[in-house]
Tab-separated table of C-alpha atoms and ligand atoms in Angstrom:
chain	number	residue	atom	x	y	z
A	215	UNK	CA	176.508	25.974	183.078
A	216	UNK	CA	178.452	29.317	183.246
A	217	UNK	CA	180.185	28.575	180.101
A	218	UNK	CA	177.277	27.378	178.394
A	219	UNK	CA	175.391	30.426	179.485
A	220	UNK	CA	178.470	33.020	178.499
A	221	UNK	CA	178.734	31.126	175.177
A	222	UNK	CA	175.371	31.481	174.862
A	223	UNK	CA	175.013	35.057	175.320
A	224	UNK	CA	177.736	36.064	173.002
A	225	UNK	CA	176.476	34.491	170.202
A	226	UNK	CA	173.050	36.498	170.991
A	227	UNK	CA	174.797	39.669	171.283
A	228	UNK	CA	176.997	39.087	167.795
A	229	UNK	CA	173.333	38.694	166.262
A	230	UNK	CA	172.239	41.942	167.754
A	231	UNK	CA	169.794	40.865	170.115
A	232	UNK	CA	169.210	43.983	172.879
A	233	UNK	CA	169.546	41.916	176.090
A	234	UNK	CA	171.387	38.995	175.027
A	235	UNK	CA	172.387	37.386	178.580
A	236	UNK	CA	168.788	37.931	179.550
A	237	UNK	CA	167.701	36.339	177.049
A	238	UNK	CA	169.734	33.279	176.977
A	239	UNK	CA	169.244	32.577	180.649
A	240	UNK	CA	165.605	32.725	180.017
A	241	UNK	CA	165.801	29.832	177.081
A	242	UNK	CA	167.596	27.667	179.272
A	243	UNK	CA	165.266	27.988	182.213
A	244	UNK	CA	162.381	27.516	179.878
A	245	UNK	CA	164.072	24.312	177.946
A	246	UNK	CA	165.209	23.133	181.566
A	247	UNK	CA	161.084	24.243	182.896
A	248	UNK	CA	163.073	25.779	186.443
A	249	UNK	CA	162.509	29.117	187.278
A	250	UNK	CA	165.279	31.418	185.946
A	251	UNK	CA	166.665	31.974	189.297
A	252	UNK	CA	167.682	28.287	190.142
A	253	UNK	CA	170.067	28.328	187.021
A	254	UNK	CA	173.294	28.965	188.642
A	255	UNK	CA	172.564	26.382	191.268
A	256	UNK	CA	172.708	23.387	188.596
A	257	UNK	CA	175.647	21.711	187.024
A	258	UNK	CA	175.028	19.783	184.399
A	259	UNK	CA	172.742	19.919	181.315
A	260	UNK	CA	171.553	16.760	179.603
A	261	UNK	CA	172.843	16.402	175.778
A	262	UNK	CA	168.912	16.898	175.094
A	263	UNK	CA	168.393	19.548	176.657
A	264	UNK	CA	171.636	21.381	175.146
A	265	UNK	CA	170.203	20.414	171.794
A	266	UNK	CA	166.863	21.907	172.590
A	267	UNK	CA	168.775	24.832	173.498
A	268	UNK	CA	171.049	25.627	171.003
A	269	UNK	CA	168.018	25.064	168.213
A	270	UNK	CA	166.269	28.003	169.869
A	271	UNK	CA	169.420	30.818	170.319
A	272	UNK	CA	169.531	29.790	166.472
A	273	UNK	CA	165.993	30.960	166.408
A	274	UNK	CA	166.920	33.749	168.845
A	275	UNK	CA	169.730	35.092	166.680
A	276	UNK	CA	167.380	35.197	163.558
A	277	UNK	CA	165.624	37.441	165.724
A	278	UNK	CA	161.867	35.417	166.544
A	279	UNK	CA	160.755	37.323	169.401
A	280	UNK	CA	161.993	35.302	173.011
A	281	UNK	CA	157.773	35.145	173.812
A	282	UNK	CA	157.743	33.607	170.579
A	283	UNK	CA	160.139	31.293	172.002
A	284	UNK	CA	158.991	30.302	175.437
A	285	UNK	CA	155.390	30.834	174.214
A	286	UNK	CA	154.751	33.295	177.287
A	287	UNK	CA	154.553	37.256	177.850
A	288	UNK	CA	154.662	38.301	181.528
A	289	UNK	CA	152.143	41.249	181.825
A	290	UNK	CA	151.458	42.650	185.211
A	291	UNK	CA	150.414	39.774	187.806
A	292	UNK	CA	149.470	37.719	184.402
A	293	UNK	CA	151.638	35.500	182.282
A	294	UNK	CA	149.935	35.559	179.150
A	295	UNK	CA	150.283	32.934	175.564
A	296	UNK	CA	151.988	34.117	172.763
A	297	UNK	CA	152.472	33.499	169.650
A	298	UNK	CA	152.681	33.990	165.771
A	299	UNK	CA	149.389	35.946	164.650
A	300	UNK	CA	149.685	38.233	168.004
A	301	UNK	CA	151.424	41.712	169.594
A	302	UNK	CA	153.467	40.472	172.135
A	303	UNK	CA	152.115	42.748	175.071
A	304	UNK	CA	155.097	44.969	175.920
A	305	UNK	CA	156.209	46.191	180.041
A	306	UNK	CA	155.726	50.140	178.940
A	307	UNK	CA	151.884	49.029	178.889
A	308	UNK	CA	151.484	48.288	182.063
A	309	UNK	CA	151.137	51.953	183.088
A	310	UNK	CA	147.973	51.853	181.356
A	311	UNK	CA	146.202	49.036	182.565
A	312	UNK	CA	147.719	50.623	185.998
A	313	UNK	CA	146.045	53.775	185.994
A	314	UNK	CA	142.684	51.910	184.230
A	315	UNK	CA	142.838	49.949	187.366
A	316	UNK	CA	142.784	52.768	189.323
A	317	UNK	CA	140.370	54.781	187.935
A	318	UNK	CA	137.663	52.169	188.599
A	319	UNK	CA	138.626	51.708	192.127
A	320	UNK	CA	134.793	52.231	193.965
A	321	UNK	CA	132.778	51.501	191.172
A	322	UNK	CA	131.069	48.174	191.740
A	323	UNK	CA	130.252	46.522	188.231
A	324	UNK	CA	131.659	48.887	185.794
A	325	UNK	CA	131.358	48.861	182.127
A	326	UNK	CA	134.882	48.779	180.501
A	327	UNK	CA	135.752	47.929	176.974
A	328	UNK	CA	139.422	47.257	175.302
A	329	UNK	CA	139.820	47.863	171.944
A	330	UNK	CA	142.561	46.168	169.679
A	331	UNK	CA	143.106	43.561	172.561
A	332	UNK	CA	145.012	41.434	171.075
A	333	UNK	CA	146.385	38.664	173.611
A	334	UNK	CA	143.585	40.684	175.831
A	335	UNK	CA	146.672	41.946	178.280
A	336	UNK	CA	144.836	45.181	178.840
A	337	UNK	CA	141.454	43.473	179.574
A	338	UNK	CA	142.540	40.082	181.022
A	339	UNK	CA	144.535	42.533	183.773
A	340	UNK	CA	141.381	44.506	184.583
A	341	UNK	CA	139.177	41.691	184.997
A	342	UNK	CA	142.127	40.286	187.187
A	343	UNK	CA	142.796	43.813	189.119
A	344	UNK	CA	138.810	45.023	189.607
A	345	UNK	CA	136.711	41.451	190.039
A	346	UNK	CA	133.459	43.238	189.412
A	347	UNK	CA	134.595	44.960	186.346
A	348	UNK	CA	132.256	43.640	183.172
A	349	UNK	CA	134.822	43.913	180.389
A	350	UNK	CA	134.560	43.026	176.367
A	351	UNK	CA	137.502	42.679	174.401
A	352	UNK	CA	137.633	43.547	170.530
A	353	UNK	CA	140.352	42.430	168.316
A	354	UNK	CA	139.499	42.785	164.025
A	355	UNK	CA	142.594	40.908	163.478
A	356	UNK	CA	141.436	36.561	162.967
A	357	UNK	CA	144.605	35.398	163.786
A	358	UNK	CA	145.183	37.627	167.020
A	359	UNK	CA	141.241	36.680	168.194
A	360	UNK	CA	142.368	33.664	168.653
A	361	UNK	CA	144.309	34.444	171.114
A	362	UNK	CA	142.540	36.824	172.662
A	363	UNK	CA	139.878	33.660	173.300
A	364	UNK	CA	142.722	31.325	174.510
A	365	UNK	CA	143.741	33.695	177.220
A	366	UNK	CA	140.600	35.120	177.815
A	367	UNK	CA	139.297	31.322	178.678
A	368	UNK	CA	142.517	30.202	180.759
A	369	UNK	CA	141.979	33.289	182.931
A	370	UNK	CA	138.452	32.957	183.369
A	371	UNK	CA	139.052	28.810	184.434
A	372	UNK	CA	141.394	30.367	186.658
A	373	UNK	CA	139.126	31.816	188.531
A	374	UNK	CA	138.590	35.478	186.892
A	375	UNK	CA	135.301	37.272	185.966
A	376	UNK	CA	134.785	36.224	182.155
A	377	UNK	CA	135.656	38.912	179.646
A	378	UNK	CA	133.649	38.768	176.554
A	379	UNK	CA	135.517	38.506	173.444
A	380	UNK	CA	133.951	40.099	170.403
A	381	UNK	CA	135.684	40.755	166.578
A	382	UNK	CA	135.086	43.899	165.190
A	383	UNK	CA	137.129	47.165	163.735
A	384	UNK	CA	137.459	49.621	166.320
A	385	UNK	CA	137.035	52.269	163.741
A	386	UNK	CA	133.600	50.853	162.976
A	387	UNK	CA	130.760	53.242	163.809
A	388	UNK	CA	128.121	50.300	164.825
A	389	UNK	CA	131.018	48.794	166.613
A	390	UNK	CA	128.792	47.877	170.111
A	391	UNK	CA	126.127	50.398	169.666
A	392	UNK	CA	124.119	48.264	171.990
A	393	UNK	CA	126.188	50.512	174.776
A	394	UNK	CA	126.487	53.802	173.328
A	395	UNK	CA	126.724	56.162	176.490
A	396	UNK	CA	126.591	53.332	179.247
A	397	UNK	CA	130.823	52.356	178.774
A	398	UNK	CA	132.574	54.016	182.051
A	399	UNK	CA	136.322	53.145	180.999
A	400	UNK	CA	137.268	52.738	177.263
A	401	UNK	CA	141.078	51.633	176.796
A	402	UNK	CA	143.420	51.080	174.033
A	403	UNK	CA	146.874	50.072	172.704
A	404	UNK	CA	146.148	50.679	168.712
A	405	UNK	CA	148.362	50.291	166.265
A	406	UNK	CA	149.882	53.882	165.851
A	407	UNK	CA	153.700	52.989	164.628
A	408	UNK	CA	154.179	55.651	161.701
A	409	UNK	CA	154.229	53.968	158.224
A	410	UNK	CA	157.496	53.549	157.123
A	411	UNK	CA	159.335	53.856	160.434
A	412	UNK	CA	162.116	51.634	161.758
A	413	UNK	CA	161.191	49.119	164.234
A	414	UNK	CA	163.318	46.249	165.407
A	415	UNK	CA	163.409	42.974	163.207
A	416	UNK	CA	161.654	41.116	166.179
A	417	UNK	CA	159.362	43.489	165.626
A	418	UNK	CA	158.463	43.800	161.897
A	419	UNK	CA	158.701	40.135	161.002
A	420	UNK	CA	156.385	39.114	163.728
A	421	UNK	CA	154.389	41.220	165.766
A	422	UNK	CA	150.896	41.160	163.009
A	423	UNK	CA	151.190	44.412	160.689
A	424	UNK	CA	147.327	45.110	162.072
A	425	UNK	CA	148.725	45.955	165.509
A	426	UNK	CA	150.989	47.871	164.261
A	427	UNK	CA	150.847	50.365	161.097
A	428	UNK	CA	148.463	53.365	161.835
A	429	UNK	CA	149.059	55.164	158.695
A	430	UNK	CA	151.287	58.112	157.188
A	431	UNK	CA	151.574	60.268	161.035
A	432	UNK	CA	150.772	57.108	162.722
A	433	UNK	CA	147.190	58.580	164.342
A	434	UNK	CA	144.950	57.735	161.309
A	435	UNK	CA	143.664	54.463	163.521
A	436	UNK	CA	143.299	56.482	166.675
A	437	UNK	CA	141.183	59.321	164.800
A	438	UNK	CA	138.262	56.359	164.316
A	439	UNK	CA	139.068	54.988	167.674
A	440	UNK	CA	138.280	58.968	168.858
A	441	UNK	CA	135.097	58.562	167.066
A	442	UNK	CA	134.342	55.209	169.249
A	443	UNK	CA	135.063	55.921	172.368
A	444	UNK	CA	133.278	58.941	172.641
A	445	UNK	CA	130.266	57.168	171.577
A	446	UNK	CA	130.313	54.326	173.619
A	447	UNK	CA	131.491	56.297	176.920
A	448	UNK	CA	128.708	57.782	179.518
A	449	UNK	CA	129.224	61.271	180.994
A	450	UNK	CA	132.239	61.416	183.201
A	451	UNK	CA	133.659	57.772	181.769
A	452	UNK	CA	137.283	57.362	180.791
A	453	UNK	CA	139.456	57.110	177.871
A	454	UNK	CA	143.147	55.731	178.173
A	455	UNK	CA	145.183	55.504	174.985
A	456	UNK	CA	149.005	54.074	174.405
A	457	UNK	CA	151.221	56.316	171.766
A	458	UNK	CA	154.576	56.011	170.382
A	459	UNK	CA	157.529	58.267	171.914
A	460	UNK	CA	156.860	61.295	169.538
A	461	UNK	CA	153.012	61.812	169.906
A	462	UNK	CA	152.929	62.866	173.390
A	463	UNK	CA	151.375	66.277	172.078
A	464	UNK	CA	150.226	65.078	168.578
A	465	UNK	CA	147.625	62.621	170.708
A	466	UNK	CA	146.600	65.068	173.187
A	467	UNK	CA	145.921	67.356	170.599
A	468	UNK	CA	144.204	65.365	168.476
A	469	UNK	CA	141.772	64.154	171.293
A	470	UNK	CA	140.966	67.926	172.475
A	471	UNK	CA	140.177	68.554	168.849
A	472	UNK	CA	137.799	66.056	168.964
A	473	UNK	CA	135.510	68.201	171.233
A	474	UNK	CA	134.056	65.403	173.871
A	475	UNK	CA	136.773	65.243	176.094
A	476	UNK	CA	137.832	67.165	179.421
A	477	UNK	CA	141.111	66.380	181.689
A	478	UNK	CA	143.401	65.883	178.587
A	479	UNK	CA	146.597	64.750	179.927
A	480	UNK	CA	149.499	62.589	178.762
A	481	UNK	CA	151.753	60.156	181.217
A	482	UNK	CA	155.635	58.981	180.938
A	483	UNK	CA	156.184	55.462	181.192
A	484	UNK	CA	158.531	53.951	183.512
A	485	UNK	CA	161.368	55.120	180.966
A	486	UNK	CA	160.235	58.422	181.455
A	487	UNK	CA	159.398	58.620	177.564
A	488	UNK	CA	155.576	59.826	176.764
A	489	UNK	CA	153.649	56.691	176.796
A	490	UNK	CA	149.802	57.258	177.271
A	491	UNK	CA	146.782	59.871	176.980
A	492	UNK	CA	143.946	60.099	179.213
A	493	UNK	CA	140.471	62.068	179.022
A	494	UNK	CA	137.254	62.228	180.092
A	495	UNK	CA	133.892	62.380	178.636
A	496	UNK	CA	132.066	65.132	179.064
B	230	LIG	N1	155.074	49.921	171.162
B	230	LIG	C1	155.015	49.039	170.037
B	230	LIG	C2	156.391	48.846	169.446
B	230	LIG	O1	157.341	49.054	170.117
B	230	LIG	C3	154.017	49.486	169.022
B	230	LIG	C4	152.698	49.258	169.598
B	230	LIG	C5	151.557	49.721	168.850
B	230	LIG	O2	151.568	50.182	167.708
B	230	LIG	N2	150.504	49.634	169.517
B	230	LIG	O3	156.547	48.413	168.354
């Protein structure tokens, strides 16, 4: 098993993969379905399951994301599917859906919408973390919706409030005009990746371009989400937006400019890197 494992993880890290013993303990505890802690306790691996697991470090070393792989994303006390067609939710979000969490601590049904959902990571944890929170989910992206509907329907038969799922563009100005000024927390991980800039192969051959791309300074998706939010939040209601590394005073900027906001202020993640900008509506 050691051997198998070591072998395993050099061939990962020759491809360039970023955590490469990680990784390749993870495969085998997924092709073996034991948790990855009970690896080192077992001897032997069945030819079959060897096989299984050599065909996916091939897959591995040509870079398909490891969620991709084990068809699972961990995401705060959620595990959620993944798969080809969505963003693979990412640990530096969980900040986010931490401090959303937070802010609607003593408010009994709250309004909260996520938009660009995706796998619905953001709102699948709220619903999970805040019981009486009402939450919609919008993804534009038909491929990604599709997961968003998978997850949001295992959740909810595992016992958490329903979150609704709805398509739509979150730079659309009739995008859930039905409740302009009622939404108390509006949250979002848009795609705001610079055009043009270098992101991991894992990355650019399979997380969907949608999630991704937000134009020539990265912000032209967030300028219409700007638009959004402050329509659809009520006086005193939240906004929480994910950024890349560089726009930790690009975003805050941008959503001061915008005029409706109070309480600008911008959070590390656990990296200490700029990760996420909060307002509120005044
Ligand atoms: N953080 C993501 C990445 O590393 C990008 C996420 C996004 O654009 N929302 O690629």
């Amino acid at each position: 098993m050691r051997t198998l494992l070591a072998e395993a993880a050099r061939h990962l890290a020759e491809s360039g993969v970023e955590s490469p013993r990680v990784d390749a303990e993870l495969l085998l505890a997924h092709v073996l379905a034991v948790p990855r802690a009970r690896l080192l306790v077992l001897d032997d691996v069945p030819a079959e399951v060897a096989e299984r697991f050599d065909a996916l470090l091939a897959q591995r070393a040509d870079r398909v994301p490891l969620q991709h792989l084990t068809g699972r994303a961990p995401f705060r006390y959620l595990e959620l599917a993944v798969g080809p067609g969505v963003f693979v939710p990412r640990p530096e979000t969980e900040q986010l859906a931490g401090w959303a969490v937070e802010r609607l601590a003593g408010i009994d049904a709250p309004l909260v919408v996520d938009l660009g959902s995706g796998s619905g990571a953001l709102a699948l944890s709220i619903a999970h973390e805040h019981p009486g929170a009402r939450v919609t989910a919008v993804e534009h992206d038909p491929g990604a919706i599709e997961w968003t509907r998978h997850n949001a329907v295992a959740r909810a038969t595992a016992g958490d409030t329903p979150v609704a799922v709805v398509p739509g563009d979150m730079t659309d100005p009739s995008l859930l005009s039905q409740l302009d000024g009622t939404v108390d927390l509006v949250v979002s991980n848009p795609p705001y990746v610079p055009d043009g800039a270098r992101v991991p192969r894992e990355v650019a051959d399979h997380d969907p371009p949608l999630a991704l791309w937000g134009g020539p300074d990265g912000l032209e998706v967030v300028r219409g989400l700007l638009i959004t939010a402050a329509r659809l939040l009520r006086t005193g209601g939240r906004l929480g937006i994910e950024h890349a590394d560089q726009q930790g005073s690009s975003l805050p900027s941008l959503v001061r400019a915008h005029g409706g906001f109070s309480d600008v202020e911008d959070h590390p993640d656990l990296a200490g890197r700029p990760r996420f900008t909060t307002a509120r509506r005044v």
